[in-house]
XYZ file of C-alpha atoms in Angstrom:
195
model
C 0.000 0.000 0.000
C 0.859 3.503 -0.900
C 2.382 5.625 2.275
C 0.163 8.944 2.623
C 3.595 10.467 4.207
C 6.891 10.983 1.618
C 9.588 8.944 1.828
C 12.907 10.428 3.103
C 14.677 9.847 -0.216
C 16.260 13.363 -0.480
C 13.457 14.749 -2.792
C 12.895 18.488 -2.121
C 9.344 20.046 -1.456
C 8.120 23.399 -2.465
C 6.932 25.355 1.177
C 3.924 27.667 0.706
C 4.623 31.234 1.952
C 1.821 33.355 3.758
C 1.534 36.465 5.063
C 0.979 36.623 9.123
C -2.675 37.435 8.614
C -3.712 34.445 6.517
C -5.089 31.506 8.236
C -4.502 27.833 7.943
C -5.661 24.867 9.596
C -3.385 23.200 12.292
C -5.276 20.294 14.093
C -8.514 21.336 12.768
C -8.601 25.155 13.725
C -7.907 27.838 11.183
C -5.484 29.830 12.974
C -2.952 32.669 11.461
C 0.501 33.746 12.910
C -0.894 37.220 13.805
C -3.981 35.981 15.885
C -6.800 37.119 14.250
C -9.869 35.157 13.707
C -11.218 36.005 10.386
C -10.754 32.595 8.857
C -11.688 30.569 11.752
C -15.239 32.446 11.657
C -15.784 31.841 7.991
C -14.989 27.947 8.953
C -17.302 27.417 11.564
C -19.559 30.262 9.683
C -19.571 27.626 7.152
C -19.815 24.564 9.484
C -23.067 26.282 10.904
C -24.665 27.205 7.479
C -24.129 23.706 6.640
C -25.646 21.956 9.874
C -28.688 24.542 9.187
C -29.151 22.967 5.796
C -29.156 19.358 7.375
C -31.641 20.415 9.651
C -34.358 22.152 7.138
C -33.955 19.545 4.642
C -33.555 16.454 7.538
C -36.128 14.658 8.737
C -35.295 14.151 12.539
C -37.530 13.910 15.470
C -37.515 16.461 18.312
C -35.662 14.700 20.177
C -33.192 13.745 17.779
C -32.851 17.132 16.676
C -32.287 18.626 20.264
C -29.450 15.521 20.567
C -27.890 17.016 17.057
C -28.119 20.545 18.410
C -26.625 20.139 21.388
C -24.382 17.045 21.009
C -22.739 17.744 17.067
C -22.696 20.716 15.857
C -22.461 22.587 19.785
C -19.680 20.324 20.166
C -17.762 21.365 16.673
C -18.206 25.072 17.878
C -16.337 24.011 21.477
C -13.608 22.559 19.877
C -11.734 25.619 18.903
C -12.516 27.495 21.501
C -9.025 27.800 23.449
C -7.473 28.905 20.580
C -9.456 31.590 19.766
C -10.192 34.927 21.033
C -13.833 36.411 18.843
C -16.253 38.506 20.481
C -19.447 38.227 21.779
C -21.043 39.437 18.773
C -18.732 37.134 16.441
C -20.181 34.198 18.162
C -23.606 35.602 18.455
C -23.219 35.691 14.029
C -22.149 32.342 14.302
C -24.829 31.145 16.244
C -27.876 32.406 14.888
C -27.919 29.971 11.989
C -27.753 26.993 14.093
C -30.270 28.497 16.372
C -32.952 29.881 13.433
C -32.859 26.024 11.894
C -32.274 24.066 15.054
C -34.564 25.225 17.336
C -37.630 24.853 15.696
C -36.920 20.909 14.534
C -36.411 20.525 18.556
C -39.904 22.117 18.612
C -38.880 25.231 20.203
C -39.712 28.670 18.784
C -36.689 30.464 16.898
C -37.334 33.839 18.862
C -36.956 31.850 22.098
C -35.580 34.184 24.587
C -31.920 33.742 24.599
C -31.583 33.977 28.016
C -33.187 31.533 29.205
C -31.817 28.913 26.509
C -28.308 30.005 27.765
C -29.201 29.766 31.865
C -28.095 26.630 33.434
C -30.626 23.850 33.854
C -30.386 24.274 37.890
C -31.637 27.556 37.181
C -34.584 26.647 35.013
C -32.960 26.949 31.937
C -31.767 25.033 28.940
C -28.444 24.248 30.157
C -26.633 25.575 26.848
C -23.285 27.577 27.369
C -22.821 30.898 25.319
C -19.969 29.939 23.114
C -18.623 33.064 24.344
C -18.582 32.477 27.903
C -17.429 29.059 27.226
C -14.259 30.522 25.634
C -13.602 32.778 28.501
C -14.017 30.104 31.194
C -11.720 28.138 29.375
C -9.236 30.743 28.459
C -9.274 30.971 32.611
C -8.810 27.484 32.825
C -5.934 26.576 30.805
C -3.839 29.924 31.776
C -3.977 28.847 35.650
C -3.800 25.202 34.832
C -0.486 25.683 32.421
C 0.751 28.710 34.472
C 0.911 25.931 37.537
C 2.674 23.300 35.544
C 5.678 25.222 34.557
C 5.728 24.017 30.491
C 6.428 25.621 27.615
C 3.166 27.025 27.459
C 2.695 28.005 31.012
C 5.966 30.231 30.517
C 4.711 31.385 27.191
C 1.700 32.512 29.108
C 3.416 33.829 32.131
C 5.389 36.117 29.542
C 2.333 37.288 27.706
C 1.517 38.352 31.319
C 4.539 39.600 32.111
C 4.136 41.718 28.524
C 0.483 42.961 29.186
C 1.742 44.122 32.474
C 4.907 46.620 30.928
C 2.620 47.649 27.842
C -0.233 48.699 30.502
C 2.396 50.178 33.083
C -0.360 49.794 36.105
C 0.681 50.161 39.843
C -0.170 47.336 41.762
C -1.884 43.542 40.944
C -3.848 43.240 36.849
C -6.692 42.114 39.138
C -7.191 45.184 41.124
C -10.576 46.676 39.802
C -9.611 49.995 38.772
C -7.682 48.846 36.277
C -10.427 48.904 33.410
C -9.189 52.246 32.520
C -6.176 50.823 31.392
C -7.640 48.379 28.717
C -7.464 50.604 25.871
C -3.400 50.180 25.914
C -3.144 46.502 25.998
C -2.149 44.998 22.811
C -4.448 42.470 21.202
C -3.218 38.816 22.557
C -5.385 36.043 24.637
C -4.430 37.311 27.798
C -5.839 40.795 26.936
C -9.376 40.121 26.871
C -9.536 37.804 29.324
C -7.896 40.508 32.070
């Protein structure tokens, strides 16, 4: 059988060159060198238009559909989610097509109020976490989970830190609450947003 991988026979390969801002996939997130995340919202833009398809032309039951809602396609839009940094409103656009199809085939209105789809089951609500949220909480996560194990990307993240802190110039600890008036200086990175 045919190797997918090239032998090691001395043969050269041509490298592609792109600029910083042009994004590529690398395990199955489209990320470029500069850190924004234009092309990984046109990929899950397109993931969503195409799980909205499925759905109006599908044939599911309600509770099948709820299962694909929440258990596929809310699962595809998790998976990048430590990588990136998008807004509220980026997520909110990337959303709404899985919502406006979805929704209804799980027998809930479209114009369902979004709050209460988004509240935590405990709380009477539909247990879904706001993709945004989700990528703040996890942002959270893995920079005191990586910051505590000491590797390569616990330092990298320690320096980002260490670089938000002498681009901002504030006195005392990034957590002290007056410090939103600084935000406006900090350079775009993933530590920015989530301070």
């Amino acid at each position: 059988s045919k190797s997918e991988y090239p032998k090691n026979d001395g043969s050269r390969e041509v490298l592609k060159r792109y600029e910083a801002d042009v994004g590529q996939e690398t395990l199955g997130v489209m990320q470029a060198m500069d850190g924004n995340n234009s092309a990984e919202i046109l990929h899950l833009s397109n993931k969503a238009a195409a799980f909205a398809e499925s759905m109006r032309t599908g044939f599911l039951s309600k509770t099948d559909a709820w299962f694909a809602l929440t258990a596929t396609i809310l699962k595809t839009i998790q998976y990048p989610i430590a990588t990136t940094t998008m807004k509220e409103s980026e997520w909110n656009q990337i959303m709404a097509p899985i919502l406006r199809a979805g929704l209804p085939c799980a027998g809930i209105d479209r114009n369902f109020p979004r709050d209460i789809l988004y509240r935590p089951a405990c709380l009477r609500g539909f247990g879904i976490l706001h993709s945004w949220y989700n990528q703040e909480i996890t942002h959270l996560l893995v920079c005191l989970k990586q910051t505590q194990m000491g590797g390569i990307t616990g330092r990298l993240i320690s320096a980002s830190m260490e670089q938000l802190r002498l681009a901002v110039g504030p006195p005392g600890w990034l957590t002290d609450p007056h410090l939103s008036t600084f935000t406006v200086l900090a350079t775009s990175s993933l530590i920015a947003p989530l301070w």
